[in-house]
Amino acid sequence: MLECKNINSFYGKAHILNDLCMSVDAGTVVSLLGRNGAGKTTTIKSIMQMVVPKTGQVTFLDRDITGWPPHKVARMGLGYVPEERRIFTDLTILENLEVGRQPARDGSIEWTIEMLFEIFPNLKERRNNRGKELSGGEQQMLTIARTLMGNPKLLLLDEPSEGIAPVIVEQMAETILNLKAQGVTVLISEQNLHFARIVADRAVIIESGSLKFDGTFLDLDAQPEIQGAYLSV
Amino acid sequence: MTDVLKTDGLSKSFGGIRAVHNVNFTVAEGELLALIGPNGAGKTTCFNMLMGQLKPTSGKVYLHGEDLAGLAPREIWRKGVGRTFQITGTYQSMTVIENVQMALISHHKRLFSILKYAHKLYRDEAMSLLELVGMADQAERHCAILAYGDLKRLELAIALCNHPRLLLMDEPTAGMAPKERIGLMQLTTDIVKNRKISVLFTEHDMDVVFTHAHRIMVLNRGELIANGTSEEIRNDARVQEVYLGGGHLFEKDEDQINA
Amino acid sequence: MSLLIAQFLTGLANAAALFLVASGLSLIFGVTRIVNFAHGSFYMLGAFIGYSLMQVLPGFFGFWSSVLLAGIAVGLIGVIVEMFVLRPIYKAPELFQLVATFGVILVIQDLTLMTWGAVDVLGPRVPGLKGVVRILGEPVPQYDLALIAITPFVLFALWYLITKTRVGILVRAATQDREMVGALGVNQAWLFTGVFFLGAALAGLGGAIQLPKGGADLLMDFNILAAIFVVVVIGGMGSLPGAYLAAVLISVLNVFGVSYIPQSTLVLMFVVMAVVLMVKPFGLLGREEVAGEHGQVGEPERPFKPAGKKGRIIVAALLLLLALLPVFGSSFAMVLVTDIIIFCLFAASLHFILGLGGLVSFGHAAYFGGGAYVAALLVSSAGTPMELAFLLAPLGACLAAVIIGWLCIRLTGVYFAMLTMAFAQLLWSLVYQWDEFTGGDDGLVDIWPSPWLAETEAYYYLTLIVGVGGIILLRHTAHTPFGYALRASRDSSRQAEATGIHTKRVQWAAFAFAGSMAGLAGALFVFSKGSIFPTELEIARSFDALIVVFLGGVKTLSGAVVGGATLELVKDYLTRFEYWRLILGVLIIVIVILAPDGIVGSLRKLGERTGLLREAEVSK
Ligand SMILES: Nc1ncnc2c1ncn2[C@@H]1O[C@H](COP(=O)(O)OP(=O)(O)OP(=O)(O)O)[C@@H](O)[C@H]1O
Ligand SMILES: Nc1ncnc2c1ncn2[C@@H]1O[C@H](COP(=O)(O)OP(=O)(O)OP(=O)(O)O)[C@@H](O)[C@H]1O
Ligand SMILES: [Mg+2]
Ligand SMILES: [Mg+2]
């Protein structure tokens, strides 16, 4: 469904992604693992074309999206949940959700605000509060809900469990599995191996911007040296 | 043991929302105390009231028995309270070491000095603090491009500049890899021991909390619902329901399942 | 009583155009974060285009279609400006775009002059609304009543658009974080263009609709600029009902002011603004603006260190060259360099608070002109010796900066900028209207230096030593703990406050220091010219410094000096042409687009890219 072929991304002169190749198959949940600064966020941004890879190709649903403006990428059905949350602090929760709303796409679930409130009850309570009045965790929930409003086919989650209470993380794991059951594909960047293990079918490990491992968790368990070298667990 | 910090009926409402309600607790000397609770429970709000960023709607905060009412954060800082933030706020235009030097300059009350170059002042002291938190090799890097985890470490170094007696840490290990989390908390534990500092911290990573905290308080919807040791908190039905959940996300349980 | 009511209605009618233009400005600022200096120019274009259309379209419907068409035409001009001038520089540091819009002002001024000539035109009377209605016996023009009736509808329509519709929500979201809005699937480029169209169209409408009351002339762009800024700020940034209230308040007070205290007209609105901001720091209906809350625009400033050996050698060589100028240069060259150094010191002092402190002052001329007037008044009224007057000038400016700073520092962002402008304007009108003491419009003349400094050459050396000394002092201070504390307060006031820094006090001190340095430049200025006029206190003077700082590069230490020298030189050359504004405007726009980091910043980047300069430590 999504494929990155030999992408190289830079911040100014700093070479961050180094000939990175990876792919995500339709209907699966793939977790992107790696140490701090390994390049997980940069990978996700490169897929969204918020950082445009200097060389290499990103294809989504068999179309080359390299160099597209991000809004077109989003309209193709890629939903991006940023690590730093980036909610609209002056807008209410309902308005934040409205910004994310996109017309339904065939072949993906059509999310409604009620469905999202069911997953994130905190948001329901605060629906008319401005973004800046939310706690850190509530903001994180809002970010995910906002992106789901776009009815994405592939969801890019950048460290969604960060700063979220364990109960909610559990619910989030359920939600992700739920999404998967409904046909949404997910690429999730994570530091929390336990969480990744619960939700993901496949692990992709990167280090210094290149691929170091790609396989199931069973494969990963069979290679403890990889875990030791690249995950610092 | 004497109490470093004591709150008395601390409350805060935002409009109609009771973010914190009648919270009473003490922090003892040399204690590593965790404040946990669901998102939006009021932890950060509590911190903001302790250090003067917010004015409580009612209630008092005492530091070594002294009432802190009406003091600005900078004044509370001078009384020996350091803090790290949930959302970091380091000086983006400076290098890592300059960030620390800035706090040292403030500590030595030389903010208005215009004779010497700032980047030459207290360099060694700053360097040793950076060494302490494992950031010495990044001392000359531009702060704006640091990884999030490293920012958290830097904040800790800055917070230590004025030799605080109490350290408030809001999600100190957020954004870090598991091993680094343990490392940072180990470091904090050592600092607590060596420098006789008390630490009050919030955290959503239960591995960190259960391994390192001497005592844990649980906040839910602005009210304290539990207070005790790791064991007590872990087995508290109410806490499990509102916060911990089934618990299959922690290392320990995972190991038990495997075993 | 009836007269009062009639006057009130006149004020209410005058508020119509003011509100239309101001709401457009507010909209554009709200979404794009661009302080659109060219908004007055859109207003002027609306008036002229409307006028031309009214000549061809007759009758009642002809009039109103002309108004609408003028609005649309100006909206399209706005679109052109947005697409070709502003779009390339959205990634530049915040507020940089105002330099580009300043270029647009100059271009539009000369284009208007070319098209319509240098005559004032009178607007037509509106067919069907030529008469008056008697209200309590007083005649009130029908057209005024029409305006009073129309405005609330416009207000409601705009308010509905912004708060209730999806487009409005997107617009407000984009105000804060355009990139994220884009990542959510919204084509934000068009959103911006749309907003610019609407904002410019409102200004054009305002210009056309006031034709029957005011006509059109070539000065109306600058004349309304201050007023609409004031309206937007009094109302509260981004609040449409606030802008309406403020427009009414200002217009009505103005009508009364003209009738009862004529000498107040120049300052009235600034006094109102100052009072409102001191009571309600975010305007009547505005909400708190947190600086830097709108997503990081452009890359963060880089750390800097005092110049290395190479840099010092270059500067020393340059200074040596300047010191030798009297030997090989003409006296004309000396006068030019004197002017340049004075201007550079002025700009550098603004850069100190603007670049390092993030305090955008729109009224820095108050301290430059203030210092100059202090010196001139001491000499002319008190017979003080020149040397003493020269030394007291920066002190006087410092005193003014201490007082004004104390009042302004509590505000942040655009509110701070506007309040500083208000006080500068206050000072200006004081000087302008207090004839007996300050000479008013005629200024003060015969303020020459003491005999030992009277020669061009001697004064040149004085300027070189004092001016360059001042610049070096400012630079040195940037590297000291004080300069660092100032930057810390800008980067993160929360962190600074939590580590013992009294941010407001640091900023206040910096403001006073920058004020004294501007005063020093003013002292150098007055004795080099031998005279001083109120123009040195004008908004335009403050803008000059502002433009130069941005053009040179806010995020660099030498930006102000390089920008100042460049602009002064270019201006000196260009002013000999008839349409020099057009050329200068285009030049500014081109520089802005080619060098989005300012001249110094962009040269440095170019140097790094080509390997001529060593790259600052960015990555390992
Ligand atoms: N704007 C930037 N300019 C320069 N370097 C950057 C920038 N943003 C990130 N980097 C660098 O790029 C590298 C990869 O960063 P990235 O954010 O992709 O890592 P990550 O794997 O997401 O880490 P984390 O787990 O901390 O989120 C890091 O070394 C970081 O310092
Ligand atoms: N300025 C404010 N105005 C209105 N409500 C606020 C404001 N600040 C916080 N709140 C509300 O107060 C509650 C407590 O927020 P707080 O930030 O203290 O939570 P927290 O315990 O730190 O949560 P988290 O773990 O998610 O960071 C939240 O429900 C939040 O929405
Ligand atoms: Mg990341
Ligand atoms: Mg919090």
GROMACS .gro file of C-alpha atoms in nm, chain C residues 8 10 55 74 109 112 116 170 223 254 280 296 446 487 520 572 577:
model
   17
  500PHE     CA    1  -2.289   6.156   1.678
  502THR     CA    2  -2.179   6.194   1.148
  547GLN     CA    3  -1.741   5.846  -1.415
  566VAL     CA    4  -0.871   4.586  -0.526
  601GLN     CA    5   0.212   5.523  -0.459
  604THR     CA    6  -0.127   5.576  -0.864
  608TRP     CA    7  -0.437   5.948  -1.189
  662LEU     CA    8  -1.013   2.667   0.881
  715ASN     CA    9  -0.319   5.906   0.650
  746ASN     CA   10  -1.301   6.271   1.629
  772LYS     CA   11  -0.741   4.641   2.890
  788GLN     CA   12   0.762   2.829   1.474
  938ASP     CA   13   2.063   7.728   1.397
  979ARG     CA   14   1.734   3.676   2.468
 1012LEU     CA   15   2.271   5.962   2.105
 1064ASP     CA   16   2.076   5.882  -0.179
 1069PHE     CA   17   1.475   6.009  -1.034
   0.00000   0.00000   0.00000
